[in-house]
Tab-separated table of C-alpha atoms and ligand atoms in Angstrom:
chain	number	residue	atom	x	y	z
S	1	MET	CA	-0.003	0.002	-0.002
S	2	ALA	CA	1.394	3.431	-0.932
S	3	GLU	CA	2.070	5.795	1.954
S	4	LYS	CA	1.586	9.555	1.918
S	5	TYR	CA	3.594	12.226	3.718
S	6	ASP	CA	4.013	15.972	3.317
S	7	VAL	CA	7.789	15.617	3.073
S	8	VAL	CA	10.197	12.748	2.375
S	9	ILE	CA	13.736	13.492	3.551
S	10	ILE	CA	16.375	11.290	1.933
S	11	GLY	CA	19.028	10.654	4.600
S	12	ALA	CA	19.083	10.491	8.401
S	13	GLY	CA	22.472	12.022	9.058
S	14	ILE	CA	22.609	14.930	11.494
S	15	ILE	CA	21.380	17.503	8.952
S	16	GLY	CA	18.637	15.217	7.616
S	17	CYS	CA	17.409	14.610	11.179
S	18	CYS	CA	17.470	18.338	12.009
S	19	ILE	CA	15.441	19.146	8.869
S	20	GLY	CA	12.877	16.486	9.862
S	21	PHE	CA	12.682	17.919	13.387
S	22	GLU	CA	12.203	21.510	12.227
S	23	LEU	CA	9.637	20.681	9.528
S	24	THR	CA	7.662	18.623	12.043
S	25	LYS	CA	7.631	21.619	14.388
S	26	LEU	CA	6.178	23.661	11.513
S	27	GLY	CA	3.335	21.123	11.200
S	28	TYR	CA	4.573	18.981	8.282
S	29	LYS	CA	4.151	15.192	8.330
S	30	THR	CA	7.687	13.974	7.570
S	31	VAL	CA	9.558	10.748	7.025
S	32	ASN	CA	13.346	10.381	6.872
S	33	VAL	CA	14.393	7.415	4.741
S	34	ASP	CA	17.897	5.993	5.167
S	35	LYS	CA	19.495	2.869	3.784
S	36	LEU	CA	21.562	2.358	6.943
S	37	PRO	CA	20.182	0.754	10.155
S	38	SER	CA	19.967	3.934	12.286
S	39	ALA	CA	20.500	7.688	12.449
S	40	GLY	CA	23.953	9.165	11.864
S	41	MET	CA	25.599	5.912	10.809
S	42	GLY	CA	27.041	7.382	7.602
S	43	PRO	CA	29.520	10.281	7.385
S	44	THR	CA	27.874	11.943	10.418
S	45	GLY	CA	29.118	9.104	12.628
S	46	ALA	CA	32.604	9.392	11.130
S	47	SER	CA	32.679	13.154	11.670
S	48	CYS	CA	35.346	14.712	13.878
S	49	ALA	CA	32.428	16.812	15.168
S	50	ILE	CA	34.595	19.876	15.636
S	51	ILE	CA	32.680	23.010	16.471
S	52	ARG	CA	34.716	26.052	15.460
S	53	LEU	CA	33.791	29.542	14.443
S	54	HIS	CA	36.651	30.431	12.098
S	55	TYR	CA	35.654	30.403	8.422
S	56	SER	CA	36.942	32.378	5.438
S	57	THR	CA	33.691	34.279	4.831
S	58	PRO	CA	31.452	36.334	7.176
S	59	GLN	CA	28.541	34.091	6.141
S	60	GLY	CA	30.523	30.996	7.145
S	61	VAL	CA	31.284	32.544	10.535
S	62	ALA	CA	27.674	33.693	11.015
S	63	MET	CA	26.319	30.173	10.388
S	64	ALA	CA	28.874	28.569	12.728
S	65	ARG	CA	28.188	31.215	15.399
S	66	GLU	CA	24.443	30.565	15.273
S	67	GLY	CA	24.922	26.784	15.169
S	68	TYR	CA	27.241	26.967	18.201
S	69	TYR	CA	24.441	28.388	20.359
S	70	TYR	CA	22.199	25.426	19.485
S	71	TRP	CA	24.901	23.003	20.667
S	72	LEU	CA	25.332	24.966	23.895
S	73	ASP	CA	21.579	24.782	24.378
S	74	TRP	CA	21.333	21.117	23.223
S	75	PRO	CA	18.896	19.718	25.849
S	76	LYS	CA	16.687	22.802	25.478
S	77	TYR	CA	16.753	22.513	21.693
S	78	LEU	CA	15.715	18.854	21.815
S	79	GLU	CA	12.898	19.358	24.330
S	80	THR	CA	12.989	15.566	24.848
S	81	ARG	CA	15.373	13.216	26.631
S	82	ASP	CA	16.862	10.404	24.561
S	83	PRO	CA	17.048	7.243	26.733
S	84	ALA	CA	20.305	6.407	24.889
S	85	GLY	CA	21.924	9.495	26.488
S	86	LEU	CA	22.759	13.005	25.351
S	87	ALA	CA	25.671	14.088	23.209
S	88	PHE	CA	27.444	17.080	24.740
S	89	TYR	CA	29.693	19.926	23.693
S	90	ARG	CA	33.185	20.133	25.160
S	91	ASN	CA	34.920	23.513	24.881
S	92	THR	CA	38.671	23.380	24.192
S	93	GLY	CA	39.462	26.566	22.243
S	94	ALA	CA	41.197	26.555	18.860
S	95	LEU	CA	44.704	27.598	17.869
S	96	VAL	CA	44.736	28.553	14.187
S	97	VAL	CA	48.164	28.935	12.555
S	98	LYS	CA	48.885	31.811	10.134
S	99	THR	CA	50.296	30.798	6.747
S	100	PRO	CA	50.752	32.402	3.330
S	101	HIS	CA	48.086	29.938	2.104
S	102	ASN	CA	45.437	31.317	4.477
S	103	LYS	CA	46.695	34.866	3.768
S	104	TYR	CA	47.925	35.045	7.375
S	105	LEU	CA	44.271	34.657	8.407
S	106	LYS	CA	43.391	38.139	7.097
S	107	ARG	CA	40.041	37.064	5.653
S	108	VAL	CA	39.281	34.850	8.644
S	109	THR	CA	39.992	37.576	11.224
S	110	GLU	CA	38.006	40.146	9.230
S	111	ALA	CA	35.064	37.739	9.136
S	112	LEU	CA	35.365	36.999	12.890
S	113	LYS	CA	35.420	40.745	13.630
S	114	GLU	CA	32.433	41.416	11.358
S	115	ILE	CA	30.320	38.830	13.177
S	116	GLY	CA	31.666	39.765	16.615
S	117	VAL	CA	33.456	36.529	17.470
S	118	GLY	CA	36.268	37.034	20.004
S	119	TYR	CA	39.816	35.916	19.240
S	120	VAL	CA	43.307	36.900	20.326
S	121	ASP	CA	46.479	37.188	18.286
S	122	VAL	CA	49.135	34.770	19.459
S	123	THR	CA	52.779	35.621	18.792
S	124	LEU	CA	55.365	32.984	18.037
S	125	ASP	CA	56.702	33.111	21.602
S	126	GLU	CA	53.221	32.752	23.055
S	127	ILE	CA	52.476	29.521	21.183
S	128	SER	CA	54.395	27.620	23.874
S	129	HIS	CA	51.739	28.764	26.410
S	130	TYR	CA	49.303	26.539	24.500
S	131	LEU	CA	51.599	23.764	23.279
S	132	SER	CA	54.822	23.536	25.249
S	133	ASP	CA	57.614	21.997	23.256
S	134	ALA	CA	55.990	22.837	19.904
S	135	ASN	CA	58.333	22.843	16.929
S	136	LEU	CA	57.805	26.293	15.389
S	137	GLU	CA	59.593	25.724	12.087
S	138	SER	CA	57.651	26.273	8.891
S	139	TYR	CA	57.033	23.419	6.452
S	140	PHE	CA	55.067	25.512	3.981
S	141	PRO	CA	54.574	24.805	1.113
S	142	GLN	CA	53.760	21.263	2.226
S	143	LYS	CA	55.056	18.195	0.392
S	144	TRP	CA	53.409	14.877	-0.315
S	145	ILE	CA	54.874	11.982	1.665
S	146	HIS	CA	56.801	10.581	-1.335
S	147	ASP	CA	58.510	13.892	-2.089
S	148	ASP	CA	62.241	13.815	-1.231
S	149	ALA	CA	61.840	17.076	0.700
S	150	PHE	CA	58.950	15.769	2.832
S	151	GLY	CA	59.600	16.588	6.481
S	152	GLU	CA	62.254	19.184	5.703
S	153	PRO	CA	61.583	22.634	7.191
S	154	THR	CA	61.479	25.325	4.502
S	155	GLY	CA	63.675	27.881	6.240
S	156	ASN	CA	61.657	30.197	8.447
S	157	SER	CA	59.520	29.806	11.510
S	158	ILE	CA	55.725	30.020	11.387
S	159	LEU	CA	54.262	33.482	11.762
S	160	GLY	CA	52.078	33.109	14.831
S	161	ALA	CA	48.482	32.156	15.216
S	162	ILE	CA	45.131	33.222	16.594
S	163	TRP	CA	43.314	31.699	19.549
S	164	VAL	CA	39.523	31.380	19.255
S	165	PRO	CA	38.262	30.479	22.746
S	166	GLU	CA	34.768	29.409	21.663
S	167	SER	CA	35.688	26.166	19.884
S	168	GLY	CA	35.500	22.513	20.807
S	169	TYR	CA	33.805	19.301	19.745
S	170	ILE	CA	30.739	17.141	20.308
S	171	SER	CA	31.287	13.998	22.352
S	172	ASP	CA	29.487	11.569	20.028
S	173	PRO	CA	28.211	12.691	16.593
S	174	GLN	CA	26.219	9.520	15.905
S	175	LEU	CA	24.443	9.848	19.258
S	176	SER	CA	23.671	13.507	18.466
S	177	ALA	CA	21.784	12.404	15.319
S	178	HIS	CA	19.916	9.822	17.396
S	179	ASN	CA	19.065	12.581	19.909
S	180	VAL	CA	17.455	14.598	17.122
S	181	GLN	CA	15.586	11.570	15.771
S	182	ILE	CA	14.054	10.938	19.220
S	183	ALA	CA	13.185	14.643	19.527
S	184	ALA	CA	11.562	14.656	16.081
S	185	GLU	CA	9.643	11.438	16.754
S	186	ALA	CA	8.293	12.974	19.946
S	187	LYS	CA	6.714	15.653	17.738
S	188	GLY	CA	5.291	13.090	15.289
S	189	ALA	CA	8.066	12.587	12.721
S	190	SER	CA	8.718	9.134	11.189
S	191	PHE	CA	12.020	7.426	10.369
S	192	LEU	CA	12.435	4.501	8.007
S	193	TYR	CA	15.726	2.567	8.020
S	194	LYS	CA	17.339	-0.073	5.806
S	195	GLN	CA	15.439	1.349	2.838
S	196	THR	CA	17.209	2.653	-0.235
S	197	VAL	CA	15.699	5.348	-2.445
S	198	THR	CA	16.121	4.318	-6.085
S	199	ASP	CA	14.046	6.959	-7.864
S	200	ILE	CA	12.207	10.235	-7.437
S	201	ILE	CA	8.520	10.073	-8.368
S	202	LYS	CA	7.368	13.024	-10.487
S	203	LYS	CA	3.814	14.094	-11.249
S	204	SER	CA	2.523	17.157	-13.086
S	205	GLY	CA	6.026	18.630	-13.289
S	206	ARG	CA	6.679	18.278	-9.546
S	207	ALA	CA	8.488	15.912	-7.204
S	208	ALA	CA	5.783	13.649	-5.811
S	209	GLY	CA	7.645	11.118	-3.662
S	210	VAL	CA	10.264	8.392	-3.787
S	211	LYS	CA	10.548	4.835	-4.949
S	212	LEU	CA	12.436	2.320	-2.780
S	213	SER	CA	14.574	-0.628	-3.848
S	214	ASP	CA	11.844	-3.118	-2.791
S	215	GLY	CA	9.376	-1.374	-5.114
S	216	THR	CA	7.524	0.536	-2.389
S	217	GLU	CA	6.390	4.014	-3.347
S	218	ILE	CA	6.145	6.780	-0.786
S	219	PHE	CA	4.138	9.757	-1.972
S	220	SER	CA	4.724	13.302	-0.747
S	221	ASN	CA	4.408	16.931	-1.825
S	222	VAL	CA	8.046	17.623	-1.092
S	223	VAL	CA	11.288	15.610	-1.349
S	224	VAL	CA	14.552	16.791	0.266
S	225	ASN	CA	17.940	15.468	-0.793
S	226	VAL	CA	20.157	15.195	2.322
S	227	ALA	CA	21.998	12.119	1.080
S	228	GLY	CA	25.540	13.299	1.871
S	229	PRO	CA	28.127	11.839	-0.559
S	230	HIS	CA	25.236	10.273	-2.519
S	231	SER	CA	23.765	13.723	-3.168
S	232	PHE	CA	24.779	13.741	-6.838
S	233	VAL	CA	23.190	10.302	-7.327
S	234	ILE	CA	19.864	11.569	-5.947
S	235	ASN	CA	20.092	14.809	-7.966
S	236	ARG	CA	20.523	12.733	-11.125
S	237	MET	CA	17.432	10.677	-10.218
S	238	ALA	CA	15.513	13.959	-9.943
S	239	ASN	CA	17.162	15.165	-13.174
S	240	VAL	CA	18.097	18.499	-11.581
S	241	GLU	CA	21.895	18.289	-11.545
S	242	LYS	CA	22.437	19.421	-15.129
S	243	ASP	CA	20.765	22.786	-14.431
S	244	MET	CA	22.885	23.600	-11.369
S	245	ASN	CA	25.876	25.920	-11.499
S	246	ILE	CA	27.491	24.312	-8.440
S	247	LYS	CA	27.782	20.548	-8.367
S	248	THR	CA	28.806	17.976	-5.763
S	249	ARG	CA	31.188	15.007	-5.730
S	250	ALA	CA	32.209	12.361	-3.204
S	251	MET	CA	35.750	12.466	-1.832
S	252	LYS	CA	37.426	9.859	0.354
S	253	GLN	CA	38.869	11.149	3.643
S	254	GLU	CA	40.890	9.493	6.370
S	255	VAL	CA	41.108	10.496	10.022
S	256	ALA	CA	43.934	9.219	12.254
S	257	HIS	CA	43.738	8.467	15.979
S	258	VAL	CA	47.209	8.302	17.566
S	259	PRO	CA	48.380	8.321	21.194
S	260	ALA	CA	49.536	11.646	22.643
S	261	PRO	CA	53.258	11.884	23.464
S	262	GLU	CA	54.150	10.605	26.899
S	263	GLY	CA	53.716	13.192	29.631
S	264	LEU	CA	51.089	15.179	27.699
S	265	ASN	CA	47.519	14.893	29.001
S	266	TRP	CA	46.000	15.886	25.681
S	267	GLU	CA	42.572	14.480	26.503
S	268	ARG	CA	42.360	16.953	29.408
S	269	ASP	CA	44.490	19.879	28.212
S	270	GLY	CA	44.268	19.572	24.434
S	271	PHE	CA	42.543	21.921	22.000
S	272	MET	CA	41.671	22.157	18.356
S	273	LEU	CA	44.784	22.882	16.314
S	274	SER	CA	44.162	24.110	12.786
S	275	ASP	CA	47.620	24.159	11.250
S	276	GLY	CA	47.622	25.300	7.646
S	277	ASP	CA	51.428	25.319	7.691
S	278	ILE	CA	51.651	21.525	7.913
S	279	GLY	CA	48.188	21.055	6.320
S	280	CYS	CA	46.509	19.246	9.239
S	281	TYR	CA	43.916	19.855	11.895
S	282	SER	CA	43.605	17.956	15.151
S	283	ARG	CA	41.673	17.757	18.389
S	284	PRO	CA	41.852	15.704	21.585
S	285	GLU	CA	40.204	12.291	21.483
S	286	VAL	CA	39.299	9.861	24.261
S	287	GLY	CA	42.066	7.523	25.386
S	288	ASN	CA	44.489	10.497	25.440
S	289	HIS	CA	44.716	10.443	21.659
S	290	PHE	CA	45.220	13.020	18.955
S	291	LEU	CA	42.527	12.872	16.296
S	292	ILE	CA	44.125	14.177	13.087
S	293	GLY	CA	42.495	15.197	9.810
S	294	SER	CA	43.788	16.714	6.598
S	295	GLU	CA	43.351	20.347	5.542
S	296	ASP	CA	43.774	19.106	1.968
S	297	PRO	CA	47.032	20.800	0.896
S	298	GLU	CA	47.380	21.223	-2.850
S	299	CYS	CA	50.273	18.744	-3.121
S	300	ASP	CA	48.143	15.819	-1.858
S	301	PRO	CA	46.268	13.506	-4.217
S	302	GLN	CA	42.523	14.140	-4.095
S	303	LEU	CA	40.682	10.853	-3.713
S	304	TRP	CA	37.521	11.495	-5.764
S	305	ILE	CA	35.047	8.608	-5.673
S	306	ASP	CA	32.763	7.872	-8.647
S	307	ASP	CA	30.673	5.272	-6.847
S	308	PRO	CA	30.044	6.066	-3.140
S	309	ASP	CA	28.575	2.564	-2.675
S	310	ASN	CA	31.764	0.904	-3.808
S	311	TYR	CA	35.112	2.320	-2.808
S	312	ASP	CA	38.256	1.090	-1.026
S	313	GLU	CA	37.644	1.723	2.675
S	314	ASN	CA	41.221	0.950	3.677
S	315	PHE	CA	43.699	3.548	4.870
S	316	THR	CA	46.163	4.837	2.294
S	317	ASP	CA	49.345	6.929	2.504
S	318	GLN	CA	47.101	9.839	3.543
S	319	TRP	CA	46.955	8.399	7.084
S	320	LYS	CA	50.721	8.163	7.514
S	321	CYS	CA	51.300	11.505	5.804
S	322	MET	CA	48.929	13.292	8.227
S	323	VAL	CA	50.440	11.717	11.322
S	324	MET	CA	53.981	12.513	10.181
S	325	ARG	CA	52.972	16.107	9.458
S	326	GLU	CA	51.406	16.471	12.912
S	327	ALA	CA	54.632	15.077	14.380
S	328	MET	CA	56.529	17.927	12.676
S	329	ARG	CA	54.663	20.346	14.983
S	330	VAL	CA	53.997	18.241	18.107
S	331	SER	CA	57.345	17.094	19.453
S	332	HIS	CA	57.612	13.432	20.458
S	333	LEU	CA	54.404	12.401	18.695
S	334	THR	CA	55.112	8.933	17.338
S	335	VAL	CA	53.729	7.195	14.248
S	336	PRO	CA	52.255	3.851	15.345
S	337	ASN	CA	52.504	0.857	13.027
S	338	GLN	CA	48.855	0.054	13.530
S	339	HIS	CA	46.520	2.429	11.668
S	340	LYS	CA	43.603	3.566	13.827
S	341	GLY	CA	40.932	6.093	12.915
S	342	VAL	CA	38.123	6.302	10.363
S	343	VAL	CA	37.701	6.260	6.608
S	344	SER	CA	34.645	8.002	5.186
S	345	LEU	CA	33.440	10.319	2.427
S	346	TYR	CA	32.943	14.067	2.140
S	347	ASP	CA	30.224	15.446	-0.110
S	348	VAL	CA	32.264	18.232	-1.730
S	349	SER	CA	30.795	21.148	-3.673
S	350	ASP	CA	32.771	23.023	-6.335
S	351	ASP	CA	33.742	25.754	-3.849
S	352	TRP	CA	33.575	23.721	-0.629
S	353	ILE	CA	30.554	25.761	0.518
S	354	PRO	CA	27.261	23.866	0.923
S	355	ILE	CA	24.104	24.121	-1.157
S	356	TYR	CA	20.993	24.808	0.928
S	357	ASP	CA	18.424	25.431	-1.754
S	358	LYS	CA	15.412	24.525	-3.858
S	359	SER	CA	15.895	23.091	-7.336
S	360	ASP	CA	14.464	23.586	-10.807
S	361	LEU	CA	12.047	20.724	-10.089
S	362	PRO	CA	9.202	22.171	-7.981
S	363	GLY	CA	8.912	20.351	-4.652
S	364	PHE	CA	12.518	19.044	-4.751
S	365	TYR	CA	15.003	20.632	-2.338
S	366	MET	CA	18.589	19.938	-1.285
S	367	ALA	CA	20.913	20.328	1.718
S	368	ILE	CA	24.117	19.001	0.184
S	369	GLY	CA	27.777	19.738	-0.614
S	370	THR	CA	28.627	19.937	3.075
S	371	SER	CA	32.314	19.573	2.187
S	372	GLY	CA	33.497	18.088	5.477
S	373	ASN	CA	32.540	21.141	7.514
S	374	GLN	CA	28.798	21.331	8.182
S	375	TYR	CA	28.240	18.988	11.122
S	376	LYS	CA	28.519	22.026	13.380
S	377	ASN	CA	25.839	23.847	11.369
S	378	ALA	CA	23.272	21.034	11.366
S	379	PRO	CA	20.767	22.633	13.771
S	380	ILE	CA	20.762	25.996	11.985
S	381	ALA	CA	20.799	24.266	8.575
S	382	GLY	CA	17.663	22.400	9.739
S	383	VAL	CA	15.958	25.683	10.647
S	384	MET	CA	17.088	27.288	7.383
S	385	MET	CA	15.848	24.443	5.175
S	386	ALA	CA	12.509	24.098	6.991
S	387	ASN	CA	11.778	27.813	6.678
S	388	LEU	CA	12.937	27.920	3.060
S	389	ILE	CA	10.754	24.942	2.143
S	390	ASP	CA	7.766	26.416	4.002
S	391	ALA	CA	8.209	29.768	2.229
S	392	CYS	CA	8.633	28.233	-1.241
S	393	GLU	CA	5.711	25.837	-0.811
S	394	ASN	CA	3.607	28.885	0.033
S	395	GLY	CA	4.494	30.641	-3.199
S	396	PHE	CA	7.765	32.448	-2.371
S	397	ASP	CA	10.156	32.676	-5.341
S	398	HIS	CA	13.585	32.176	-3.746
S	399	ASP	CA	15.368	32.243	-7.109
S	400	GLN	CA	13.941	35.698	-7.812
S	401	THR	CA	14.328	37.202	-4.317
S	402	PRO	CA	16.602	35.341	-1.904
S	403	TYR	CA	14.919	34.204	1.300
S	404	MET	CA	16.159	36.061	4.398
S	405	LEU	CA	16.318	34.143	7.668
S	406	ASP	CA	16.361	35.923	11.034
S	407	PHE	CA	18.593	33.930	13.358
S	408	LYS	CA	17.190	33.081	16.775
S	409	TYR	CA	20.318	33.606	18.878
S	410	SER	CA	22.567	35.997	16.964
S	411	ASN	CA	21.319	39.383	15.906
S	412	HIS	CA	21.712	38.483	12.258
S	413	ARG	CA	19.571	38.416	9.123
S	414	PHE	CA	21.008	35.756	6.807
S	415	ASP	CA	20.673	35.879	3.015
S	416	VAL	CA	19.994	32.200	2.163
S	417	GLY	CA	20.881	32.982	-1.474
S	418	PHE	CA	24.520	32.674	-0.324
S	419	PHE	CA	24.034	28.888	-0.510
S	420	SER	CA	22.319	28.925	-3.913
S	421	ARG	CA	22.929	26.068	-6.341
S	422	ASN	CA	23.236	28.723	-9.036
S	423	ARG	CA	25.784	31.003	-7.342
S	424	GLU	CA	29.086	31.764	-8.995
S	425	ILE	CA	31.973	29.851	-7.425
S	426	ASN	CA	32.843	31.749	-4.225
S	427	ARG	CA	36.479	32.856	-4.658
S	428	ASN	CA	36.726	33.831	-0.971
S	429	SER	CA	36.430	30.173	0.012
S	430	SER	CA	39.523	28.346	1.232
S	431	PHE	CA	38.616	25.565	-1.275
S	432	SER	CA	39.298	23.114	1.521
S	433	VAL	CA	37.571	21.600	4.531
S	434	ILE	CA	38.083	24.957	6.314
S	435	GLY	CA	35.260	26.331	4.127
U	1	LIG	C1	35.852	12.233	8.157
U	1	LIG	C2	34.934	13.395	8.339
U	1	LIG	C3	35.221	14.369	9.303
U	1	LIG	C4	34.366	15.457	9.465
U	1	LIG	N1	34.629	16.357	10.456
U	1	LIG	C5	33.801	17.418	10.645
U	1	LIG	C6	34.029	18.313	11.712
U	1	LIG	O1	34.947	18.156	12.507
U	1	LIG	N2	33.175	19.367	11.859
U	1	LIG	C7	32.135	19.587	10.993
U	1	LIG	O2	31.416	20.584	11.159
U	1	LIG	N3	31.872	18.717	9.980
U	1	LIG	C8	32.668	17.635	9.803
U	1	LIG	N4	32.400	16.729	8.802
U	1	LIG	C9	31.246	16.948	7.921
U	1	LIG	C10	29.947	16.481	8.548
U	1	LIG	O3	30.140	15.240	9.176
U	1	LIG	C11	28.857	16.415	7.490
U	1	LIG	O4	28.772	17.676	6.882
U	1	LIG	C12	27.521	16.046	8.087
U	1	LIG	O5	27.622	14.906	8.904
U	1	LIG	C13	26.523	15.813	6.980
U	1	LIG	O6	25.309	15.336	7.524
U	1	LIG	P1	24.126	14.944	6.550
U	1	LIG	O7	22.916	14.762	7.385
U	1	LIG	O8	24.032	15.928	5.455
U	1	LIG	O9	24.574	13.634	5.795
U	1	LIG	P2	25.334	12.261	6.064
U	1	LIG	O10	25.814	12.059	7.435
U	1	LIG	O11	26.297	12.181	4.942
U	1	LIG	O12	24.154	11.222	5.823
U	1	LIG	C14	23.591	10.976	4.567
U	1	LIG	C15	22.697	9.776	4.728
U	1	LIG	O13	22.008	9.574	3.506
U	1	LIG	C16	21.816	8.175	3.357
U	1	LIG	N5	21.567	7.876	1.943
U	1	LIG	C17	22.340	8.165	0.896
U	1	LIG	N6	21.768	7.727	-0.249
U	1	LIG	C18	20.615	7.132	0.110
U	1	LIG	C19	19.587	6.478	-0.619
U	1	LIG	N7	19.630	6.356	-1.957
U	1	LIG	N8	18.550	5.977	0.058
U	1	LIG	C20	18.465	6.072	1.411
U	1	LIG	N9	19.423	6.699	2.148
U	1	LIG	C21	20.469	7.228	1.503
U	1	LIG	C22	23.122	7.590	3.860
U	1	LIG	O14	22.937	6.241	4.261
U	1	LIG	C23	23.487	8.505	5.018
U	1	LIG	O15	23.094	8.009	6.280
U	1	LIG	C24	33.223	15.609	8.622
U	1	LIG	C25	32.922	14.621	7.672
U	1	LIG	C26	33.761	13.531	7.526
U	1	LIG	C27	33.426	12.484	6.513
């Protein structure tokens, strides 16, 4: 028997769940459909879940600033207690290193100032207050691990950093998605797992539901693509990709978990380190570990994936390269023989800025291209998408006049057109996970 909803949301990652929650609060009957067995089991669960406010554009900072308040207010936001427990935010602060590549953080600090986010300049000498025994030599421009000059300092010391006190991470990203599912269900939302969407149903020139791999049809007035690295697959089903100026692709990413050097209680004293000089970011991880990710330096191979259902999930040289780079900065960090960490996929847009938008197919919307940096923005992305969908379904022409969203916490009116699928490539982006 065919089922009928107001909205089908494809994906139950953290953003998909937040969209379901917010639409349900607006009175829509929603169902999130995910092929995995529970919420946040895809890239959301693999996320480093870093919450940081430094971005290269004022819009990036404004979104992160607003999202941050939702995480601080997590139990209040949810309104419901998840029997599985609550994810929580842990504040650590972030040290962000100045490099020629990030223009010595000029754009970042201008954006922080514009939005009113506090930071302090940290001189070279002061870096030891944060990381005693840090090696302050510069390795920029970075080299790939097989380059003969890999690991050789390039002559000068780094040029200092900034410290952004309001930064940290969420204890358990998969649990956070589950928290939102429970909150949404308490308001009447539905979630369907182990079901794969294989087609978008269209009627009278509109999206009208989805077809599942077992042949089931779910009818709805609205369909939202929140399928993460599968976003381009879903957009092709809807036949909307060809008309978009900005497109999305899946990219393999590895994250390393390595023990902190002896004598360093990194789990207690550690912070987020965004080090564009070596091309890595890191944060403390349980078990007194460093969790290390790549800032995608230009010299590294980019692991684009054509089929997100079928790719090599093993670690590659990226893992070792990242750990060795981190060891160039953090004295006495060792490179274990055994590779620990995660392998997952980013859903990367052409300018590494997400698409939160409608499409050329009426009733079909998308929250995609999250480019490894939108976990932190999930709650505000949920609010943004729900309000955009509500406005458009009530006759608002977002392509003609961009929808403006008044943020709840920050005194900010956000032009949602910034995330348009038809924008020109944003040249102010870092074109990396930094956004
Ligand atoms: C390694 C890694 C580290 C990251 N670190 C950070 C970080 O520190 N901070 C930060 O802010 N962001 C980070 N991110 C990015 C962040 O995790 C994502 O932006 C966010 O989780 C995206 O959530 P989502 O709901 O859009 O989608 P996803 O979590 O990608 O979920 C998409 C869901 O769609 C489902 N799906 C796909 N196709 C179908 C289909 N045909 N039928 C049914 N279901 C389907 C999938 O099963 C999946 O569950 C990181 C990402 C990765 C991969």
